[in-house]
Short mmCIF file of C-alpha atoms in Angstrom, two decimals:
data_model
loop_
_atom_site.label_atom_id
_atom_site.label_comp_id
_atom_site.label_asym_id
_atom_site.label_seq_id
_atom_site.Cartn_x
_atom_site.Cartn_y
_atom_site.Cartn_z
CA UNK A 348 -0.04 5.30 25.04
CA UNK A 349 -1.05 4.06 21.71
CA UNK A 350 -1.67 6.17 18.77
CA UNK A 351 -3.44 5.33 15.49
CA UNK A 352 -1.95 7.88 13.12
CA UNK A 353 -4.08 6.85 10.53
CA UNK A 354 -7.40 7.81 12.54
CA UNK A 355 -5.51 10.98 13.55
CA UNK A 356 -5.00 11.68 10.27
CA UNK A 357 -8.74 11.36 8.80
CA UNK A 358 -9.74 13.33 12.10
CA UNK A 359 -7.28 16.44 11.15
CA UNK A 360 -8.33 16.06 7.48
CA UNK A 361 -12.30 16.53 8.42
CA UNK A 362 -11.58 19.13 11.07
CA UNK A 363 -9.61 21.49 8.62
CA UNK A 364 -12.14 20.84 5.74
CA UNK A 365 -15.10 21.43 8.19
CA UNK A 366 -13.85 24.54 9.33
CA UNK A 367 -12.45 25.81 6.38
CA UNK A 368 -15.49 24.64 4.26
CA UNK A 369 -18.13 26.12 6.70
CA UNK A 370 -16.12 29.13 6.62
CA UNK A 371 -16.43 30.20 3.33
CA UNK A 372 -20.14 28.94 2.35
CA UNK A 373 -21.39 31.26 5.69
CA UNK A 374 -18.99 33.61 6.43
CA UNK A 375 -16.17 34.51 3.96
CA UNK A 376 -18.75 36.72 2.00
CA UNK A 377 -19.80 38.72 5.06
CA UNK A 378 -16.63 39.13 6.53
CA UNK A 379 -14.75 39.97 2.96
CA UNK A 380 -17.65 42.70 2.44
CA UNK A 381 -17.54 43.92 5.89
CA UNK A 382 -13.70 44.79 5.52
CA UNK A 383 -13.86 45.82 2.44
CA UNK A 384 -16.78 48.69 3.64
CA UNK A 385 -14.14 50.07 6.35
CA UNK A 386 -10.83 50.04 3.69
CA UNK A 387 -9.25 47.13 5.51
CA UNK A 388 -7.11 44.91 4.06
CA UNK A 389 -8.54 41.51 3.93
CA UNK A 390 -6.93 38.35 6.26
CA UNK A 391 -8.67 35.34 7.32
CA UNK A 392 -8.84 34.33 10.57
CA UNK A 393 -5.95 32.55 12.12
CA UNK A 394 -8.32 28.91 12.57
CA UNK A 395 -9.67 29.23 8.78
CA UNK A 396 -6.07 30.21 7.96
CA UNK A 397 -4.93 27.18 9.23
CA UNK A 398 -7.55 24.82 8.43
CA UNK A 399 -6.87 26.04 4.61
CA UNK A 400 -3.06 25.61 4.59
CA UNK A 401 -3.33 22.34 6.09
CA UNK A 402 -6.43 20.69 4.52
CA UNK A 403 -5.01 19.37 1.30
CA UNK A 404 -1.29 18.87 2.88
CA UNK A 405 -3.31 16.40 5.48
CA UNK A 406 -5.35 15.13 2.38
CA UNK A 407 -2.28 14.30 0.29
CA UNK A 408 -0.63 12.26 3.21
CA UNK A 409 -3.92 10.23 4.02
CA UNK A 410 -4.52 9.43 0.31
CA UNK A 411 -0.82 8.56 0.01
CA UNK A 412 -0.44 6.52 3.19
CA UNK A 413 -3.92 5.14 2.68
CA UNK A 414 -3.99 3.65 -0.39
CA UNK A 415 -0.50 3.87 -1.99
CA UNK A 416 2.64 3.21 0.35
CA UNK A 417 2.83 3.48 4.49
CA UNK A 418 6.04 3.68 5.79
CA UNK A 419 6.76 1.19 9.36
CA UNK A 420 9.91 0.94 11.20
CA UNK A 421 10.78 -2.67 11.94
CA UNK A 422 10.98 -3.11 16.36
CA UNK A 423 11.80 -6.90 16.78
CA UNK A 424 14.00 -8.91 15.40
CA UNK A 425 11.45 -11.81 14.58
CA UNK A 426 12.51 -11.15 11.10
CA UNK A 427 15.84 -11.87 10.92
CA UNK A 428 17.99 -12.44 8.70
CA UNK A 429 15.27 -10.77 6.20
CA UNK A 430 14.68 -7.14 8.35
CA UNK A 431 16.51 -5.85 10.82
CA UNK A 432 16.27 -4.01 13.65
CA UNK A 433 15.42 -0.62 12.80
CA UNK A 434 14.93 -1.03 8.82
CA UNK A 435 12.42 1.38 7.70
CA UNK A 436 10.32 -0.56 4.98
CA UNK A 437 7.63 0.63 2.81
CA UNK A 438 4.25 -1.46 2.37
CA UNK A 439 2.06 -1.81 -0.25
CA UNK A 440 -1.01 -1.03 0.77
CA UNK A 441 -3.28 -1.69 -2.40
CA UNK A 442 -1.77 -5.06 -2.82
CA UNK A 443 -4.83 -6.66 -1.38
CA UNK A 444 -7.47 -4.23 -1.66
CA UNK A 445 -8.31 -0.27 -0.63
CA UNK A 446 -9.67 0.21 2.62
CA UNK A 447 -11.09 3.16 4.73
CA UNK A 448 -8.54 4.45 6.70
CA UNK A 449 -9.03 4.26 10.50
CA UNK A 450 -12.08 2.12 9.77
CA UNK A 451 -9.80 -0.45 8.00
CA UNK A 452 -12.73 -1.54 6.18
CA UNK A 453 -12.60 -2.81 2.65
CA UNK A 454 -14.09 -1.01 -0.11
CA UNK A 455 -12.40 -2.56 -3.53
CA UNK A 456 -11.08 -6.17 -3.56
CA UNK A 457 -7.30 -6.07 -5.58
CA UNK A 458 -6.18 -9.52 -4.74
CA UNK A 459 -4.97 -12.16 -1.82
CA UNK A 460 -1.52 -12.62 -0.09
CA UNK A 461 0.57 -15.03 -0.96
CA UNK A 462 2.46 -17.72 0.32
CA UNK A 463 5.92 -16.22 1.07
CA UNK A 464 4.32 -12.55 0.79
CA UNK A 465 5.61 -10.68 3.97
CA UNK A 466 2.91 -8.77 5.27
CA UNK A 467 2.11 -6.03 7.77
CA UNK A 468 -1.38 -6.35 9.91
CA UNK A 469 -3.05 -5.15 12.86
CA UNK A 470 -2.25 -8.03 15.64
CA UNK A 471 -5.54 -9.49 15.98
CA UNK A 472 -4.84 -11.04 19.75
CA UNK A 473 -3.77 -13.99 21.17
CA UNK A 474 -5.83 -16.70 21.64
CA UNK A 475 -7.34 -17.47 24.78
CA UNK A 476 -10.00 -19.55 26.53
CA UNK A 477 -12.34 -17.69 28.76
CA UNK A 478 -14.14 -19.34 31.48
CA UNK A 479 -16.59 -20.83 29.55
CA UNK A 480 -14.16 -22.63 27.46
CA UNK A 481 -14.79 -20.46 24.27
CA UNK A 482 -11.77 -18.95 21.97
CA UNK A 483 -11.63 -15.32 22.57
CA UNK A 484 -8.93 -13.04 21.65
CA UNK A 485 -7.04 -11.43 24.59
CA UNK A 486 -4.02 -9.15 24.71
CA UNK A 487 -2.66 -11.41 27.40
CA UNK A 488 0.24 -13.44 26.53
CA UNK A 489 -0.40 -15.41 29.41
CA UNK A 490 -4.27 -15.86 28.81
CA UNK A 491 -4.37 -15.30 32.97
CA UNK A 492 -7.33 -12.57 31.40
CA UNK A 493 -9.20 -13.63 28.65
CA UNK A 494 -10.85 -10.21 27.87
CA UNK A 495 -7.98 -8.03 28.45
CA UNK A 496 -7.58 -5.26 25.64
CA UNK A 497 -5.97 -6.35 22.43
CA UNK A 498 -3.28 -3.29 21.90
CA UNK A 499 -3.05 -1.38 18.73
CA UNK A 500 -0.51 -2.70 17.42
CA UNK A 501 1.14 -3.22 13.82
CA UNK A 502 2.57 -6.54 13.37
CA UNK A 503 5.38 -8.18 10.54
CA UNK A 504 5.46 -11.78 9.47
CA UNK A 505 5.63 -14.02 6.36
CA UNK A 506 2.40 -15.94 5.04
CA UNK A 507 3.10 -19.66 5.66
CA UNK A 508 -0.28 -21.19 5.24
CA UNK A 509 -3.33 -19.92 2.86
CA UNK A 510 -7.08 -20.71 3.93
CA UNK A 511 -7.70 -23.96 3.30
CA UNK A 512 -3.82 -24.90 3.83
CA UNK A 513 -3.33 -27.97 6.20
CA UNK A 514 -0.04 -26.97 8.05
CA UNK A 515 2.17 -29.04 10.38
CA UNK A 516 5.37 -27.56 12.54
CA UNK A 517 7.41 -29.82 14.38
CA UNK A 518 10.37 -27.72 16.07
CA UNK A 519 12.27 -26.51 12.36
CA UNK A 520 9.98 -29.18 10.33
CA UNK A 521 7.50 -27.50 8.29
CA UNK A 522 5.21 -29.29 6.31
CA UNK A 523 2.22 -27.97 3.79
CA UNK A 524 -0.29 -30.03 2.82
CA UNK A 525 1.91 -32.84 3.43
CA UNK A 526 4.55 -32.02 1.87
CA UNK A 527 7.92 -31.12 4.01
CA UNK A 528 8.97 -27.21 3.30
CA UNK A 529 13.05 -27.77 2.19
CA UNK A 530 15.36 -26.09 3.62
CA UNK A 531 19.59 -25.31 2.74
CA UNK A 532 21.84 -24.37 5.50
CA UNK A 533 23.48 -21.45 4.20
CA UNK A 534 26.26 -21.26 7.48
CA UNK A 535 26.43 -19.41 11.01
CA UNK A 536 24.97 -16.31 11.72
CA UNK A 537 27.55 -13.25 11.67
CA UNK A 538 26.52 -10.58 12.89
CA UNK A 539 27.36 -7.05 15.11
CA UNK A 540 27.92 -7.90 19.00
CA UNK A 541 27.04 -4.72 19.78
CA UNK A 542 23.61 -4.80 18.65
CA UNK A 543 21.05 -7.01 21.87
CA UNK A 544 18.94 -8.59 18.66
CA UNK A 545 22.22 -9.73 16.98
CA UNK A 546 24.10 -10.63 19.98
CA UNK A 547 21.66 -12.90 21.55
CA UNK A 548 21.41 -14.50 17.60
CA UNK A 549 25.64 -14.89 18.44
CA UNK A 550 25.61 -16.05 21.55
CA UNK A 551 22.68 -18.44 21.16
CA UNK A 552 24.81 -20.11 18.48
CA UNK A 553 22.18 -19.02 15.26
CA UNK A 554 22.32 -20.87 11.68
CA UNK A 555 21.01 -19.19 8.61
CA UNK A 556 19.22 -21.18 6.16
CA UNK A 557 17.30 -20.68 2.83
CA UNK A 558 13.72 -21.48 3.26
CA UNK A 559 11.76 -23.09 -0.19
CA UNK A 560 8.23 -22.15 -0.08
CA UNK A 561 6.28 -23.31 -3.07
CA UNK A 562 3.17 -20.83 -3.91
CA UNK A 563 -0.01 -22.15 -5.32
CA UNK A 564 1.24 -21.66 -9.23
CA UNK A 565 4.30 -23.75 -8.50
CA UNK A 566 7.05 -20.68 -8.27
CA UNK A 567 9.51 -20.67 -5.26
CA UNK A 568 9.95 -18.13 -3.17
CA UNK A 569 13.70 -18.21 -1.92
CA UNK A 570 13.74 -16.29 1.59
CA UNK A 571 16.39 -16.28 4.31
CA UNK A 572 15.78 -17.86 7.57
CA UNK A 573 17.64 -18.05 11.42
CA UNK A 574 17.04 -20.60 13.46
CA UNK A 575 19.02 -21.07 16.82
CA UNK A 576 17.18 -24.04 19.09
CA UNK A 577 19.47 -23.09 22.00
CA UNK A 578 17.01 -20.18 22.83
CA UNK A 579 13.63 -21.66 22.85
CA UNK A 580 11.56 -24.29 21.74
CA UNK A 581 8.14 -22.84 19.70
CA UNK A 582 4.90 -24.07 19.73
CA UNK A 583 3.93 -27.08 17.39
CA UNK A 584 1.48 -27.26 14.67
CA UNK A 585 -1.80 -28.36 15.33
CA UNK A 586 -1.80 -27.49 19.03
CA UNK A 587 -4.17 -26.61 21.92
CA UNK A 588 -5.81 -23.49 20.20
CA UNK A 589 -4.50 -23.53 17.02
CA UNK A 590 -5.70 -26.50 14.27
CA UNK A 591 -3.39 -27.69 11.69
CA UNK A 592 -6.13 -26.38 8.63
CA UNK A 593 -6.30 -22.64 8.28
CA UNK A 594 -9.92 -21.31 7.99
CA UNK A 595 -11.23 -19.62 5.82
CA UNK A 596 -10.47 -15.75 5.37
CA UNK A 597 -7.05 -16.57 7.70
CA UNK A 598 -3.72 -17.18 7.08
CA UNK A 599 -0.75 -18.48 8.60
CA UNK A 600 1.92 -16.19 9.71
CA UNK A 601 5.52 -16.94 11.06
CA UNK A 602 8.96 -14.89 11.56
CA UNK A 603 11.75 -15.37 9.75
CA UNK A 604 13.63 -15.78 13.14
CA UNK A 605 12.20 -19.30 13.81
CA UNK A 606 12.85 -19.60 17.31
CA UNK A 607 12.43 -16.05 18.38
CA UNK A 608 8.95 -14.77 16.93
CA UNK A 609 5.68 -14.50 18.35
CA UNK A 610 3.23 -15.68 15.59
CA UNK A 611 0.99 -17.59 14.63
CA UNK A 612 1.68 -20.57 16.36
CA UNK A 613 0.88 -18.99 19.61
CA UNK A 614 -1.73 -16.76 18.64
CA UNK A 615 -3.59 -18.84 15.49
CA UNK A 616 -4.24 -17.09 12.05
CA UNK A 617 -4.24 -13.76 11.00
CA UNK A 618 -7.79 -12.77 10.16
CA UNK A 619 -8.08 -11.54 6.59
CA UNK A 620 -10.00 -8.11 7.99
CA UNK A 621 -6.34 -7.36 9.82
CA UNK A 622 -4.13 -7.13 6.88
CA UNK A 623 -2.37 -3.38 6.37
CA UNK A 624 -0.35 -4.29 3.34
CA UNK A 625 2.47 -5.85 1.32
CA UNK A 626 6.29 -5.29 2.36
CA UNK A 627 8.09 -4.65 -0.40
CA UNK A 628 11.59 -2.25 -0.09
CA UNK A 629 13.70 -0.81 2.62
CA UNK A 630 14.22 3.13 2.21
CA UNK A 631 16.19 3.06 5.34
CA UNK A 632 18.14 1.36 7.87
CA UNK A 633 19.40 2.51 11.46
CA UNK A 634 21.81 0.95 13.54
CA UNK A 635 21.80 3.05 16.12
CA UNK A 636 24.81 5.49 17.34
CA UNK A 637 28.09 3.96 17.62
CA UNK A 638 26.83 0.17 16.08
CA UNK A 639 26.93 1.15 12.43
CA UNK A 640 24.50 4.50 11.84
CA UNK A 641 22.90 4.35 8.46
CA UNK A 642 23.69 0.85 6.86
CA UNK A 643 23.79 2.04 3.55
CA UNK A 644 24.07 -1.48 2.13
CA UNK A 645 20.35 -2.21 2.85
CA UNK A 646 18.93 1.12 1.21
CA UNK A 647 16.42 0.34 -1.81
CA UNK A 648 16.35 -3.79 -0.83
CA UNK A 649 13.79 -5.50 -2.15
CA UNK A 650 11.87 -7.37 0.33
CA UNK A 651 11.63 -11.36 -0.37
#
């Protein structure tokens, strides 16, 4: 089962301020008054009790994880080198604008991703053709149904392409707007055997490169990349379902771990409407029990 804490949250916060606000505009004064004629000490009831504790504790944490900084724990590795397997990161989530909570509707426009920004989103689907022939999204991998559910799900990957970008990927060949992405091979991949992300990354023979991406201004944004072509071959770039200029209000996603991600060439662009926020610093990383426990090393990183 899926949960979407933020909608959880806005439904606790309206419950408790409901109950505790209906409370005391229709029935605090008769109740205080009432226990007051008899000599009793006065008490709330336990449910208005409650609902007043927890209204502005609820409050706080929407507000915070609304509109400041939402904490996500990283699954995959389609990020390696750059996040690991159970980093905890924090993401900015009025980098590109305030939106409702739950409704993820945006109310105040702050700015745009850029390319090299790694972003969080709701996965919009993958992109299917249904029996007419028309692009629908589908949480099918397989596309075998066109209309099944899209899950809940929140999603990490680095902005390749902008709207309007024309983007080509041939295997590790990246090229925007015609010009090839460069690349330095930094050397092998080292990493912990114990670990299933990092030992496949080993045993698949994985080289770790430094990735050039030029934003629109002209800085460079110097990220790590791993790409190991032993594994898997990805999708090119313009394909089947997904064109080689990125529309309008969608941009072009990719992991760090070239040859082990599931992004946007399988799936197309990431609708604008979808973004959650801006990555920007680990607070915590867990390796897990007997593979390395708290990696202090990687507390308070700065995400690239």
């Amino acid at each position: 089962m899926e949960f979407d804490f933020s909608a959880i949250l806005l439904a606790l916060t309206v419950l408790f301020g409901v109950v505790w606000g209906l409370d005391r505009l229709f029935l605090y004064k008769k109740r205080k008054a009432r226990l007051a004629a008899t000599g009793s000490e006065y008490r709330d009831p336990a449910p208005v009790d409650w609902a007043r504790s927890l209204f502005p504790v609820v409050l706080v944490v929407l507000v915070l994880r609304s509109f400041v900084a939402e904490p996500f724990r990283i699954p995959s590795g389609s990020m390696m080198p750059t996040l690991d397997v159970g980093d905890f990161i924090l993401v900015n989530k009025f980098a590109y604008g305030l939106r409702m909570p739950a409704f993820n509707t945006k109310f105040l426009d702050l700015g745009e991703p850029k390319r090299g920004d790694v972003v969080v989103f709701r996965f919009p689907g993958f992109l299917c053709r249904d029996a007419s022939g028309k692009l629908v999204r589908s949480g099918d991998i397989s596309c075998a149904d066109p209309h099944a559910p899209v899950p809940s799900q929140n999603w990490i990957k680095r902005v390749i392409g902008l709207p309007g970008d024309t983007v080509e990927i041939q295997g590790a060949d990246l090229l925007i707007n015609g010009k090839p992405v460069q690349a330095d091979e930094v050397g092998p991949y080292v990493g912990n055997p114990q670990r299933d992300e990092e030992r496949l990354m080993l045993d698949m023979g994985a080289t770790v490169w430094t990735e050039h991406l030029q934003r629109e201004d002209g800085r460079m944004v110097n990220h790590m990349t791993a790409r190991m072509p032993a594994y898997t071959t990805p999708n090119s770039i313009p394909n089947a379902v997904v064109p080689s200029k990125v529309p309008a209000d969608c941009y072009l996603v990719m992991g760090d771990n070239r040859n082990n991600s599931t992004d946007s060439r399988w799936w197309g662009c990431l609708p604008e409407q979808n973004l959650a926020g801006k990555a920007f610093m680990i607070w915590m990383s867990w390796k897990g029990w007997g593979t390395g426990g708290v990696d202090l090393h990687r507390i308070g990183g700065i995400i690239h």
